[in-house]
Amino acid sequence: MAEITASMVKELREKTDAPMMECKKALTEATGDLVKAEEILRVKLGNKATKAATRVAAEGIVGLYMAADGKLASLVEVNCETDFVAKNDDFLALAKNLAELVASKSPADVAALSALELAGASVETTRTALVGKIGENMSIRRFVRMTAAGKLTSYIHGGAKIGVLVDVSGGDDQLAKDLAMHIAASKPKSLDASGVSAELLDTERRIAIEKAREAGKPEAMLDKIAEGTVQKYLKDVTLLGQVFVKAEDGKQTIEQLLKAKGAKINAFTLYVVGEGIEKKVSDFAAEVAAQAAAAKK
C-alpha cells in the first residue's frame, strides 16, 4: 500500500477544499493516486451533502442587499452548523449572492429561491455542492424583500448575527440609523399592539391572573391586575412603546422620539440568526467515551 503523506493530503485539500480526513480516505482508497482521489471526492460530495443534511444548522449569518437609493433591500438568513463555517469566504459569498437574488427576482418562498439560477446552476445545486465542499449542513432559512414607503436603512451587528431593515419617513439619516440600532438591541416583536397576536396576549393575561391569585390578591382585582400586566408587556415588546435606548432621560419612548422628529416608521424587519432553532448541546467527553467503547467492540 502506498504511503499517504501529509503533503499529499495537503495538496489534495488545496485542489478540492474537501475536509482533511475525507482527503486522506480518498487517497487511501486511490492507493495514493491524486487524480483518482480527486475523482473519488467529487463522487462523494453529493453523498456527503445528504449525510450533513441531517445535522442541526443553528449558526450562520444574515446576508444583506441594499439599493443605493434606499428604496429596495433584502435580508436572507443562511444557517450552518458552526460559527467557524459562518466566517468562511464561500459561505459569506453565498449569503451575499442570495440577498441580491431575492432583491432582483422577488421569489415567493425559499423553495422558489432555491430553484433560481445562480452562477450557471440552481441555488439548490450550489448549496449542495458547498455542503459537500465544506462538510457541514447549511440551509436557507428565511428571507424578506422590502420596498420603501419612505427610505430604508439597514444595520448588521455581531458578525452578521443580527440584521435589521427599517423603513422611515421623515427625520434624517442619523435618526434612521439610531432606530435600526435600537431594534437590534431591544428586539421588538412588532411595531405596535396590532402586531401582537391575541393568543400571546391571552397567555400573558392567564399567567398574570395565576400569579396574582397565588399572591393572595382578591378575585375582584385579578382582571385589573392582568390588564396592567398586559399593557406593560406591550410596552416592552412593541417598538413604538419601547424606551429609546439612547434616551437621555431614560424615559422617552420611540413613539415620542418620532413625534419630536416629525418622522414615522412604516415597517421593520429583524432577523436574529438561529432564533427559535433548538441547538444540540453536546458532551464532548461522553462522545469520546462512546467512540472508544464502539472501537473496542
Coordinates of C-alpha atoms in Angstrom, one line a residue:
M1 CA 0.0 0.0 0.0
A2 CA 1.3 3.4 -0.9
E3 CA 2.2 5.7 1.9
I4 CA -0.2 8.6 2.4
T5 CA 1.9 11.6 3.4
A6 CA 0.8 14.8 5.0
S7 CA 1.9 16.7 1.9
M8 CA -0.3 14.5 -0.3
V9 CA -3.3 15.2 1.9
K10 CA -2.4 18.9 1.8
E11 CA -2.2 19.0 -1.9
L12 CA -5.5 17.2 -2.4
R13 CA -7.2 19.5 0.1
E14 CA -5.9 22.6 -1.7
K15 CA -7.2 21.3 -5.0
T16 CA -10.7 20.3 -3.7
D17 CA -11.2 22.2 -0.4
A18 CA -12.6 18.9 1.0
P19 CA -12.2 18.2 4.7
M20 CA -8.7 16.8 5.6
M21 CA -10.0 13.4 6.8
E22 CA -12.0 12.9 3.6
C23 CA -8.9 13.7 1.6
K24 CA -6.9 11.1 3.5
K25 CA -9.7 8.5 3.0
A26 CA -9.8 9.2 -0.7
L27 CA -6.1 8.9 -1.1
T28 CA -6.1 5.6 0.8
E29 CA -8.8 4.3 -1.5
A30 CA -7.0 5.5 -4.6
T31 CA -3.7 4.0 -3.3
G32 CA -2.0 7.4 -3.4
D33 CA -3.1 8.4 -6.9
L34 CA -4.0 12.1 -6.6
V35 CA -6.1 12.2 -9.8
K36 CA -8.1 9.2 -8.8
A37 CA -8.5 10.5 -5.3
E38 CA -9.9 13.8 -6.6
E39 CA -12.4 11.9 -8.7
I40 CA -13.5 9.9 -5.6
L41 CA -14.1 13.1 -3.7
R42 CA -16.2 14.6 -6.5
V43 CA -18.3 11.5 -6.5
K44 CA -18.7 11.5 -2.7
L45 CA -19.7 15.2 -2.4
G46 CA -23.3 14.5 -3.1
N47 CA -23.5 11.7 -0.5
K48 CA -21.6 13.9 1.9
A49 CA -24.2 16.7 1.5
T50 CA -27.0 14.2 2.1
K51 CA -25.5 13.0 5.3
A52 CA -24.8 16.5 6.5
A53 CA -28.4 17.5 5.9
T54 CA -29.5 15.5 9.0
R55 CA -27.4 17.7 11.3
V56 CA -28.8 20.8 13.0
A57 CA -27.7 24.1 11.4
A58 CA -28.3 26.8 14.0
E59 CA -25.3 29.1 13.3
G60 CA -24.9 31.3 10.3
I61 CA -25.3 34.8 9.1
V62 CA -27.7 37.4 7.7
G63 CA -27.0 38.4 4.2
L64 CA -27.9 41.9 3.1
Y65 CA -28.7 43.7 -0.1
M66 CA -29.4 47.5 -0.1
A67 CA -30.1 49.6 -3.2
A68 CA -28.2 52.8 -3.4
D69 CA -31.3 54.9 -3.3
G70 CA -32.6 53.2 -0.2
K71 CA -35.9 52.1 -1.9
L72 CA -35.2 48.4 -2.1
A73 CA -33.5 46.0 0.3
S74 CA -33.4 42.3 1.3
L75 CA -32.2 40.2 4.2
V76 CA -31.5 36.4 4.0
E77 CA -30.7 34.1 6.9
V78 CA -28.4 31.3 5.9
N79 CA -27.6 28.7 8.5
C80 CA -24.7 26.3 9.1
E81 CA -23.6 24.1 11.9
T82 CA -20.6 26.1 13.4
D83 CA -19.6 29.7 13.8
F84 CA -16.3 28.7 12.1
V85 CA -18.0 28.0 8.8
A86 CA -20.1 31.1 9.2
K87 CA -16.9 33.0 8.6
N88 CA -15.9 31.0 5.6
D89 CA -15.5 33.2 2.4
D90 CA -17.6 30.9 0.2
F91 CA -20.4 30.8 2.8
L92 CA -20.3 34.6 3.1
A93 CA -20.4 34.9 -0.7
L94 CA -23.4 32.6 -0.8
A95 CA -25.4 34.7 1.6
K96 CA -24.5 37.9 -0.2
N97 CA -25.5 36.5 -3.6
L98 CA -28.7 35.1 -2.2
A99 CA -29.7 38.5 -0.9
E100 CA -29.0 40.1 -4.3
L101 CA -31.1 37.4 -5.9
V102 CA -34.0 37.9 -3.6
A103 CA -33.9 41.7 -4.4
S104 CA -33.7 41.2 -8.1
K105 CA -36.1 38.2 -8.6
S106 CA -38.5 38.5 -5.7
P107 CA -39.1 34.8 -5.2
A108 CA -42.3 33.7 -3.4
D109 CA -40.6 31.5 -0.8
V110 CA -37.4 29.5 0.0
A111 CA -38.4 26.8 -2.5
A112 CA -38.7 29.3 -5.3
L113 CA -35.4 30.9 -4.3
S114 CA -33.7 27.5 -4.3
A115 CA -34.9 26.9 -7.9
L116 CA -33.4 30.2 -9.2
E117 CA -30.2 30.2 -11.2
L118 CA -27.0 31.4 -9.5
A119 CA -23.7 31.5 -11.5
G120 CA -24.9 29.0 -14.1
A121 CA -26.5 26.5 -11.7
S122 CA -29.6 26.4 -9.4
V123 CA -29.3 27.8 -5.9
E124 CA -30.1 24.3 -4.6
T125 CA -27.3 22.8 -6.6
T126 CA -24.9 25.5 -5.5
R127 CA -25.9 25.0 -1.8
T128 CA -25.5 21.2 -2.1
A129 CA -22.1 21.5 -3.7
L130 CA -21.0 23.9 -0.9
V131 CA -22.2 21.4 1.7
G132 CA -20.0 18.8 0.2
K133 CA -17.0 21.1 -0.2
I134 CA -17.1 22.4 3.4
G135 CA -18.5 19.3 5.1
E136 CA -21.3 21.0 7.1
N137 CA -25.0 21.1 6.7
M138 CA -26.3 24.6 5.6
S139 CA -29.7 25.8 4.8
I140 CA -31.6 28.9 3.6
R141 CA -34.0 29.6 6.5
R142 CA -35.9 32.7 5.5
F143 CA -35.7 36.0 3.6
V144 CA -37.5 39.3 3.3
R145 CA -37.7 41.7 0.4
M146 CA -38.7 45.3 1.4
T147 CA -39.6 48.2 -0.8
A148 CA -39.7 51.6 0.9
A149 CA -42.7 53.9 1.5
G150 CA -40.0 56.3 2.9
K151 CA -36.4 55.3 2.9
L152 CA -34.8 52.0 4.0
T153 CA -31.9 51.9 6.5
S154 CA -30.0 48.7 7.4
Y155 CA -28.0 47.6 10.4
I156 CA -25.9 44.5 10.7
H157 CA -24.5 43.6 14.1
G158 CA -22.3 41.0 15.8
G159 CA -20.6 39.4 12.8
A160 CA -23.9 39.5 10.8
K161 CA -25.7 37.5 13.5
I162 CA -28.4 40.3 13.7
G163 CA -29.8 42.0 10.7
V164 CA -32.3 44.9 10.7
L165 CA -34.2 46.8 7.9
V166 CA -36.3 49.8 8.9
D167 CA -38.4 51.9 6.6
V168 CA -38.6 55.5 7.9
S169 CA -40.4 58.5 6.5
G170 CA -39.2 62.0 7.7
G171 CA -36.4 62.6 10.1
D172 CA -32.8 62.3 9.0
D173 CA -30.2 59.6 8.3
Q174 CA -29.0 59.7 11.9
L175 CA -32.5 59.1 13.3
A176 CA -32.9 56.2 10.9
K177 CA -29.6 54.7 12.0
D178 CA -30.4 55.1 15.7
L179 CA -33.8 53.4 15.1
A180 CA -32.1 50.4 13.3
M181 CA -29.6 50.1 16.2
H182 CA -32.4 50.3 18.8
I183 CA -34.3 47.5 17.0
A184 CA -31.2 45.3 17.0
A185 CA -30.6 46.0 20.8
S186 CA -34.2 45.8 22.0
K187 CA -35.6 43.2 19.7
P188 CA -39.3 44.3 19.4
K189 CA -41.8 41.8 18.3
S190 CA -43.9 44.2 16.3
L191 CA -44.4 47.9 15.5
D192 CA -47.4 48.4 17.7
A193 CA -50.0 46.4 19.6
S194 CA -51.8 45.4 16.4
G195 CA -48.9 43.2 15.5
V196 CA -49.0 41.1 18.7
S197 CA -51.2 38.0 18.5
A198 CA -54.3 37.7 20.6
E199 CA -53.1 34.2 21.7
L200 CA -49.9 35.7 23.1
L201 CA -51.7 38.3 25.0
D202 CA -54.2 35.7 26.4
T203 CA -51.2 33.7 27.6
E204 CA -49.7 36.8 29.4
R205 CA -53.1 37.5 30.9
R206 CA -53.6 34.0 32.2
I207 CA -50.1 33.9 33.8
A208 CA -50.7 37.3 35.4
I209 CA -54.0 36.1 36.9
E210 CA -52.5 33.0 38.3
K211 CA -49.5 34.9 39.8
A212 CA -51.9 37.4 41.4
R213 CA -54.1 34.6 42.8
E214 CA -51.1 32.8 44.3
A215 CA -50.0 36.1 45.9
G216 CA -53.4 36.2 47.6
K217 CA -54.9 39.1 45.7
P218 CA -58.7 39.5 45.8
E219 CA -60.6 37.8 43.0
A220 CA -62.3 41.1 42.1
M221 CA -58.9 42.7 41.4
L222 CA -57.5 39.9 39.2
D223 CA -58.7 41.2 35.8
K224 CA -57.5 44.7 36.5
I225 CA -54.0 43.4 37.6
A226 CA -53.9 41.2 34.5
E227 CA -54.7 44.1 32.2
G228 CA -52.0 46.2 33.8
T229 CA -49.5 43.4 33.2
V230 CA -50.6 43.0 29.6
Q231 CA -50.1 46.8 29.0
K232 CA -46.6 46.6 30.5
Y233 CA -45.8 43.7 28.3
L234 CA -47.0 45.6 25.2
K235 CA -44.7 48.5 26.1
D236 CA -41.8 46.0 26.3
V237 CA -42.3 44.2 23.0
T238 CA -43.7 46.8 20.7
L239 CA -41.3 49.2 19.0
L240 CA -43.4 52.3 19.5
G241 CA -43.9 51.5 23.2
Q242 CA -40.2 50.8 24.0
V243 CA -38.0 53.3 25.7
F244 CA -35.4 54.6 23.2
V245 CA -32.0 53.1 24.1
K246 CA -30.3 56.4 23.7
A247 CA -32.9 58.5 25.6
E248 CA -31.1 61.0 27.8
D249 CA -33.8 60.9 30.4
G250 CA -34.3 57.2 30.2
K251 CA -38.0 57.7 29.6
Q252 CA -38.5 58.8 26.0
T253 CA -40.3 56.2 24.0
I254 CA -39.8 55.5 20.3
E255 CA -43.2 56.9 19.7
Q256 CA -42.3 60.1 21.5
L257 CA -39.0 60.3 19.6
L258 CA -40.7 60.0 16.3
K259 CA -43.2 62.7 17.1
A260 CA -40.4 65.1 18.2
K261 CA -38.6 64.5 14.9
G262 CA -41.6 64.6 12.7
A263 CA -40.9 61.1 11.5
K264 CA -42.8 57.8 11.0
I265 CA -41.7 54.1 10.9
N266 CA -43.6 52.4 8.1
A267 CA -42.2 48.9 8.7
F268 CA -39.2 47.0 10.0
T269 CA -37.7 43.5 9.9
L270 CA -35.4 42.0 12.5
Y271 CA -33.5 38.7 11.9
V272 CA -31.6 37.1 14.7
V273 CA -29.6 34.1 13.5
G274 CA -30.8 30.8 14.9
E275 CA -33.7 32.3 16.8
G276 CA -36.1 29.6 17.6
I277 CA -33.9 26.8 16.4
E278 CA -33.1 24.2 19.1
K279 CA -29.4 23.8 19.2
K280 CA -27.8 20.5 20.0
V281 CA -25.8 20.6 23.3
S282 CA -23.0 18.0 23.0
D283 CA -20.9 16.4 25.8
F284 CA -17.5 16.1 24.2
A285 CA -16.2 13.8 26.9
A286 CA -19.2 11.5 26.5
E287 CA -18.8 11.4 22.8
V288 CA -15.1 10.4 23.0
A289 CA -16.0 7.7 25.6
A290 CA -18.8 6.4 23.3
Q291 CA -16.4 6.2 20.3
A292 CA -13.8 4.4 22.4
A293 CA -16.4 1.9 23.6
A294 CA -17.5 1.3 20.0
A295 CA -14.0 0.8 18.8
K296 CA -13.4 -1.9 21.4
K297 CA -16.4 -3.8 20.2

